[in-house]
Amino acid sequence: MKGILRRLWKYKLFVFLGILSLLIVDGAQLIIPLIIRKSINLLQSGQATFKILGKYALYILGLTLIIAILRFFWRYFIMGTARKVERDIREEIYFHLVKLSASFFNRERTGELMALITNDTDAVRMATGMGLVQITDILVYSTFSLAIMFKISPMLTIYALLPLPLISLLISFSGRLNYRYFKEVQETFSKLTEKIRESIVGIRVLKGFSQVEGQIGDIRVTNELYFKKNMKLAKVSSLFEPGIQLGATLSFAILLFFGGRKVILNEISLGDFCSLFELPGYDGMANDCSWFPCKHFTTRFCFNG
């Protein structure tokens, strides 16, 4: 992690502004359900007036505008910083490679190096950008959201969290499969790139010995294998988001059943019940970093460099 932190420190102002914007967005998202809770409780008790509801509506509108504007800024600053880190890593890898001796390139395949410089640095970029967002959301939004939920109704909060172990198992299982298939895709991409390079470099020899068609067939087979590996990775990745949505839907169903029962029995107010539906950020709990593995060369270079 030292290598990534060192590169992030270079853009510390952008990181600070991005995290600050994200914190304000998280805070605004936490305030809106509380305003809704207050409004519904006033309506239920008959104390609401047009003036009060209009004021609360303006509060929600203002907070929504703040969220929309600052969401753009945190994406610009954080994801922009991740892009710059990716650019710096690629430049460092390039300048490092040009200093190496010819014997190194005799030992290492060019296709392997191309795969590391392209796909793996993309993975580092995504892990860096979304990693900052995930950490901030977990520390701020999820923590305060759960604190508010427990304050409203500890038992309903526990009920709503029952599906979370299933989501955790899904993330763990999906992450291991994604890592394995990602490595297979990278290895196949390396072989494909190397075969194409060899074909271009040795085109005269291939033509001289009438081996062009055979080489084309060999490349076609490798390309089909690369396609199949990518499809395996895509199929595993495609199960991730629906699984998260399933867990969230189960939580909402549990909350609706037990929370509705408590409202009917007057154990909690209707405003409390509605605010509980607004607070959980299950859609943002997907751990995208589970498919951000980096292969050995890039891992050593980025994290230890």
Short mmCIF file of C-alpha atoms in Angstrom, two decimals:
data_model
loop_
_atom_site.label_atom_id
_atom_site.label_comp_id
_atom_site.label_asym_id
_atom_site.label_seq_id
_atom_site.Cartn_x
_atom_site.Cartn_y
_atom_site.Cartn_z
CA MET A 1 0.00 0.00 0.00
CA LYS A 2 2.97 2.35 0.45
CA GLY A 3 3.35 2.69 -3.30
CA ILE A 4 -0.28 3.72 -3.78
CA LEU A 5 -0.26 6.08 -0.79
CA ARG A 6 2.91 7.71 -2.09
CA ARG A 7 1.26 8.36 -5.43
CA LEU A 8 -1.94 9.64 -3.80
CA TRP A 9 0.08 12.02 -1.63
CA LYS A 10 1.31 13.67 -4.82
CA TYR A 11 -2.29 14.73 -5.48
CA LYS A 12 -3.25 15.32 -1.85
CA LEU A 13 -5.26 18.47 -2.59
CA PHE A 14 -7.44 16.66 -5.12
CA VAL A 15 -7.86 13.73 -2.73
CA PHE A 16 -8.80 16.08 0.12
CA LEU A 17 -11.36 17.97 -1.98
CA GLY A 18 -12.80 14.70 -3.29
CA ILE A 19 -13.19 13.15 0.17
CA LEU A 20 -14.61 16.42 1.54
CA SER A 21 -17.21 16.50 -1.25
CA LEU A 22 -18.04 12.85 -0.61
CA LEU A 23 -18.44 13.47 3.13
CA ILE A 24 -20.86 16.33 2.49
CA VAL A 25 -22.84 14.13 0.09
CA ASP A 26 -23.01 11.35 2.68
CA GLY A 27 -24.11 13.82 5.34
CA ALA A 28 -26.84 15.23 3.10
CA GLN A 29 -28.06 11.71 2.28
CA LEU A 30 -28.36 11.02 6.01
CA ILE A 31 -30.24 14.24 6.73
CA ILE A 32 -32.95 13.77 4.08
CA PRO A 33 -34.52 10.65 5.73
CA LEU A 34 -34.64 12.52 9.05
CA ILE A 35 -36.51 15.40 7.39
CA ILE A 36 -38.94 12.93 5.83
CA ARG A 37 -39.37 11.29 9.22
CA LYS A 38 -40.19 14.62 10.85
CA SER A 39 -42.61 15.62 8.10
CA ILE A 40 -44.57 12.34 8.22
CA ASN A 41 -44.75 12.43 12.02
CA LEU A 42 -46.18 15.96 11.86
CA LEU A 43 -48.71 14.87 9.25
CA GLN A 44 -49.69 11.85 11.33
CA SER A 45 -50.16 13.93 14.48
CA GLY A 46 -52.12 16.63 12.64
CA GLN A 47 -49.63 19.36 13.53
CA ALA A 48 -48.36 19.90 9.98
CA THR A 49 -49.06 23.17 8.18
CA PHE A 50 -48.49 24.19 4.59
CA LYS A 51 -45.73 26.55 5.71
CA ILE A 52 -43.87 23.86 7.67
CA LEU A 53 -44.19 21.25 4.91
CA GLY A 54 -43.10 23.80 2.32
CA LYS A 55 -40.03 24.59 4.41
CA TYR A 56 -39.14 20.91 4.71
CA ALA A 57 -39.69 20.45 0.96
CA LEU A 58 -37.25 23.27 0.28
CA TYR A 59 -34.73 21.67 2.65
CA ILE A 60 -34.98 18.40 0.74
CA LEU A 61 -34.70 20.19 -2.60
CA GLY A 62 -31.65 22.13 -1.42
CA LEU A 63 -29.95 19.00 -0.10
CA THR A 64 -30.72 17.17 -3.34
CA LEU A 65 -29.08 19.95 -5.35
CA ILE A 66 -26.05 19.84 -3.06
CA ILE A 67 -25.81 16.07 -3.52
CA ALA A 68 -26.05 16.38 -7.31
CA ILE A 69 -23.40 19.11 -7.54
CA LEU A 70 -20.94 17.61 -5.06
CA ARG A 71 -21.38 14.13 -6.49
CA PHE A 72 -19.96 15.51 -9.72
CA PHE A 73 -17.04 17.07 -7.83
CA TRP A 74 -16.12 13.99 -5.81
CA ARG A 75 -16.16 11.95 -8.99
CA TYR A 76 -14.02 14.56 -10.72
CA PHE A 77 -11.47 14.80 -7.90
CA ILE A 78 -11.29 11.15 -6.75
CA MET A 79 -11.70 9.38 -10.08
CA GLY A 80 -9.55 12.05 -11.74
CA THR A 81 -6.81 11.36 -9.20
CA ALA A 82 -7.11 7.63 -9.91
CA ARG A 83 -6.61 8.38 -13.62
CA LYS A 84 -3.50 10.40 -12.82
CA VAL A 85 -2.15 7.60 -10.63
CA GLU A 86 -2.74 5.17 -13.51
CA ARG A 87 -0.88 7.50 -15.88
CA ASP A 88 2.03 7.84 -13.45
CA ILE A 89 2.26 4.07 -12.99
CA ARG A 90 2.34 3.48 -16.74
CA GLU A 91 5.03 6.11 -17.18
CA GLU A 92 7.10 4.62 -14.37
CA ILE A 93 6.73 1.11 -15.79
CA TYR A 94 7.72 2.35 -19.25
CA PHE A 95 10.80 4.24 -18.06
CA HIS A 96 11.71 1.26 -15.89
CA LEU A 97 11.41 -1.15 -18.82
CA VAL A 98 13.55 0.93 -21.19
CA LYS A 99 16.39 0.80 -18.65
CA LEU A 100 16.41 -3.00 -18.49
CA SER A 101 18.91 -5.10 -20.38
CA ALA A 102 18.13 -7.10 -23.52
CA SER A 103 18.46 -10.33 -21.54
CA PHE A 104 15.38 -9.37 -19.54
CA PHE A 105 13.25 -9.19 -22.71
CA ASN A 106 14.70 -12.52 -23.83
CA ARG A 107 13.44 -14.08 -20.60
CA GLU A 108 10.07 -12.27 -20.40
CA ARG A 109 7.43 -12.40 -23.11
CA THR A 110 6.44 -9.09 -24.65
CA GLY A 111 2.79 -10.14 -24.52
CA GLU A 112 3.05 -10.63 -20.78
CA LEU A 113 4.48 -7.15 -20.33
CA MET A 114 1.76 -5.64 -22.53
CA ALA A 115 -0.93 -7.32 -20.45
CA LEU A 116 0.60 -5.99 -17.27
CA ILE A 117 0.91 -2.44 -18.57
CA THR A 118 -2.66 -2.29 -19.93
CA ASN A 119 -5.18 -4.44 -18.06
CA ASP A 120 -3.45 -4.49 -14.69
CA THR A 121 -2.98 -0.74 -14.50
CA ASP A 122 -6.70 -0.38 -15.29
CA ALA A 123 -7.39 -2.62 -12.29
CA VAL A 124 -5.12 -0.48 -10.09
CA ARG A 125 -6.95 2.67 -11.23
CA MET A 126 -10.34 1.24 -10.36
CA ALA A 127 -9.13 -0.09 -7.03
CA THR A 128 -7.58 3.27 -6.15
CA GLY A 129 -10.60 5.39 -7.08
CA MET A 130 -13.40 3.16 -5.85
CA GLY A 131 -11.26 2.06 -2.92
CA LEU A 132 -11.24 5.62 -1.53
CA VAL A 133 -14.98 5.91 -2.09
CA GLN A 134 -15.74 2.55 -0.46
CA ILE A 135 -13.60 3.25 2.60
CA THR A 136 -15.15 6.69 3.11
CA ASP A 137 -18.69 5.37 2.68
CA ILE A 138 -18.10 2.51 5.11
CA LEU A 139 -16.55 4.77 7.74
CA VAL A 140 -19.11 7.57 7.44
CA TYR A 141 -22.35 6.72 5.65
CA SER A 142 -22.76 3.10 6.74
CA THR A 143 -21.65 3.77 10.33
CA PHE A 144 -23.89 6.78 10.93
CA SER A 145 -26.75 5.17 9.01
CA LEU A 146 -26.65 2.13 11.29
CA ALA A 147 -26.37 4.38 14.37
CA ILE A 148 -29.51 6.29 13.36
CA MET A 149 -31.35 3.06 12.56
CA PHE A 150 -30.43 1.55 15.94
CA LYS A 151 -31.61 4.73 17.65
CA ILE A 152 -34.99 4.52 15.88
CA SER A 153 -35.53 0.78 16.42
CA PRO A 154 -32.75 -1.61 17.44
CA MET A 155 -34.85 -4.72 16.77
CA LEU A 156 -35.95 -3.64 13.27
CA THR A 157 -32.34 -2.78 12.44
CA ILE A 158 -31.23 -6.26 13.44
CA TYR A 159 -34.00 -7.76 11.30
CA ALA A 160 -32.97 -5.61 8.33
CA LEU A 161 -29.35 -6.73 8.67
CA LEU A 162 -30.14 -10.45 8.63
CA PRO A 163 -29.45 -10.85 4.86
CA LEU A 164 -26.05 -9.15 5.14
CA PRO A 165 -24.16 -12.38 5.93
CA LEU A 166 -25.48 -13.76 2.62
CA ILE A 167 -24.11 -10.69 0.84
CA SER A 168 -20.75 -11.16 2.58
CA LEU A 169 -20.59 -14.79 1.46
CA LEU A 170 -21.46 -13.73 -2.08
CA ILE A 171 -18.71 -11.11 -2.08
CA SER A 172 -16.17 -13.60 -0.76
CA PHE A 173 -17.14 -16.36 -3.20
CA SER A 174 -17.43 -14.01 -6.18
CA GLY A 175 -14.14 -12.33 -5.30
CA ARG A 176 -12.19 -15.60 -5.33
CA LEU A 177 -13.72 -16.67 -8.66
CA ASN A 178 -13.16 -13.25 -10.19
CA TYR A 179 -9.54 -13.28 -9.12
CA ARG A 180 -8.96 -16.73 -10.64
CA TYR A 181 -10.73 -15.95 -13.91
CA PHE A 182 -9.06 -12.56 -14.14
CA LYS A 183 -5.67 -14.25 -13.96
CA GLU A 184 -6.72 -16.69 -16.68
CA VAL A 185 -7.87 -13.82 -18.90
CA GLN A 186 -4.57 -12.03 -18.37
CA GLU A 187 -2.52 -15.11 -19.19
CA THR A 188 -4.52 -15.76 -22.37
CA PHE A 189 -4.24 -12.11 -23.38
CA SER A 190 -0.48 -12.37 -22.89
CA LYS A 191 -0.28 -15.43 -25.14
CA LEU A 192 -2.45 -13.79 -27.80
CA THR A 193 -0.38 -10.61 -27.80
CA GLU A 194 2.85 -12.59 -28.01
CA LYS A 195 1.58 -14.68 -30.94
CA ILE A 196 0.59 -11.55 -32.84
CA ARG A 197 3.98 -9.97 -32.15
CA GLU A 198 5.82 -13.08 -33.31
CA SER A 199 3.72 -13.18 -36.47
CA ILE A 200 4.53 -9.57 -37.32
CA VAL A 201 8.24 -9.91 -36.57
CA GLY A 202 8.57 -13.23 -38.43
CA ILE A 203 6.28 -12.46 -41.34
CA ARG A 204 9.07 -13.01 -43.90
CA VAL A 205 9.87 -16.44 -42.47
CA LEU A 206 6.19 -17.41 -42.36
CA LYS A 207 5.73 -16.42 -46.00
CA GLY A 208 8.94 -18.11 -47.04
CA PHE A 209 7.87 -21.45 -45.56
CA SER A 210 4.16 -21.01 -46.45
CA GLN A 211 3.14 -21.03 -42.80
CA VAL A 212 0.87 -17.97 -42.90
CA GLU A 213 -2.42 -19.90 -42.90
CA GLY A 214 -1.24 -22.13 -40.08
CA GLN A 215 -0.21 -19.12 -37.99
CA ILE A 216 -3.53 -17.42 -38.67
CA GLY A 217 -5.33 -20.55 -37.51
CA ASP A 218 -3.20 -20.66 -34.37
CA ILE A 219 -4.03 -17.03 -33.59
CA ARG A 220 -7.71 -17.69 -34.25
CA VAL A 221 -7.72 -20.57 -31.75
CA THR A 222 -6.01 -18.41 -29.10
CA ASN A 223 -8.41 -15.56 -29.79
CA GLU A 224 -11.40 -17.87 -29.32
CA LEU A 225 -9.90 -19.10 -26.06
CA TYR A 226 -9.46 -15.48 -24.94
CA PHE A 227 -13.12 -14.83 -25.78
CA LYS A 228 -14.24 -17.86 -23.76
CA LYS A 229 -12.13 -16.83 -20.76
CA ASN A 230 -13.64 -13.35 -20.87
CA MET A 231 -17.12 -14.82 -21.05
CA LYS A 232 -16.44 -16.93 -17.95
CA LEU A 233 -15.28 -13.82 -16.12
CA ALA A 234 -18.31 -11.85 -17.33
CA LYS A 235 -20.74 -14.56 -16.20
CA VAL A 236 -19.29 -14.64 -12.70
CA SER A 237 -19.23 -10.84 -12.50
CA SER A 238 -22.83 -10.65 -13.73
CA LEU A 239 -24.00 -12.59 -10.66
CA PHE A 240 -22.56 -10.05 -8.28
CA GLU A 241 -24.90 -7.06 -8.67
CA PRO A 242 -28.12 -9.16 -8.78
CA GLY A 243 -26.96 -10.87 -5.60
CA ILE A 244 -26.50 -7.51 -3.88
CA GLN A 245 -29.94 -6.41 -5.08
CA LEU A 246 -31.46 -9.67 -3.83
CA GLY A 247 -29.98 -9.10 -0.37
CA ALA A 248 -31.27 -5.52 -0.33
CA THR A 249 -34.74 -6.64 -1.44
CA LEU A 250 -34.85 -9.29 1.28
CA SER A 251 -33.91 -6.65 3.85
CA PHE A 252 -36.65 -4.34 2.64
CA ALA A 253 -39.18 -7.19 2.67
CA ILE A 254 -38.23 -8.08 6.26
CA LEU A 255 -38.37 -4.42 7.23
CA LEU A 256 -41.77 -4.00 5.58
CA PHE A 257 -43.26 -7.02 7.37
CA PHE A 258 -41.93 -6.45 10.89
CA GLY A 259 -41.88 -2.65 10.66
CA GLY A 260 -45.43 -2.52 9.31
CA ARG A 261 -46.53 -4.70 12.19
CA LYS A 262 -44.93 -2.31 14.69
CA VAL A 263 -46.64 0.66 13.04
CA ILE A 264 -50.02 -1.06 13.26
CA LEU A 265 -49.40 -1.79 16.95
CA ASN A 266 -48.23 1.84 17.48
CA GLU A 267 -44.84 0.66 18.68
CA ILE A 268 -43.11 3.04 16.26
CA SER A 269 -44.38 6.04 14.30
CA LEU A 270 -45.06 6.02 10.58
CA GLY A 271 -42.28 8.58 10.13
CA ASP A 272 -39.78 6.29 11.86
CA PHE A 273 -40.88 3.42 9.64
CA CYS A 274 -40.48 5.43 6.42
CA SER A 275 -37.08 6.79 7.44
CA LEU A 276 -35.79 3.27 7.98
CA PHE A 277 -36.48 2.54 4.31
CA GLU A 278 -34.49 5.60 3.23
CA LEU A 279 -31.44 5.08 5.43
CA PRO A 280 -29.87 1.73 4.40
CA GLY A 281 -27.48 2.23 1.49
CA TYR A 282 -27.42 -1.38 0.33
CA ASP A 283 -26.84 -0.45 -3.30
CA GLY A 284 -23.57 1.18 -2.29
CA MET A 285 -22.36 -1.82 -0.33
CA ALA A 286 -21.20 -3.77 -3.36
CA ASN A 287 -17.52 -4.42 -2.90
CA ASP A 288 -16.30 -3.71 -6.44
CA CYS A 289 -12.75 -4.17 -5.36
CA SER A 290 -13.35 -7.93 -5.28
CA TRP A 291 -12.58 -8.02 -9.01
CA PHE A 292 -9.53 -5.75 -8.86
CA PRO A 293 -6.68 -8.28 -8.67
CA CYS A 294 -3.26 -7.23 -9.91
CA LYS A 295 -0.77 -9.67 -11.30
CA HIS A 296 2.63 -10.13 -9.75
CA PHE A 297 4.72 -7.70 -11.76
CA THR A 298 2.33 -4.76 -11.40
CA THR A 299 1.66 -5.59 -7.76
CA ARG A 300 5.38 -5.49 -6.93
CA PHE A 301 5.94 -2.36 -8.97
CA CYS A 302 2.93 -0.38 -7.70
CA PHE A 303 2.69 -1.41 -4.10
CA ASN A 304 6.35 -1.87 -3.28
CA GLY A 305 7.78 0.72 -5.62
#
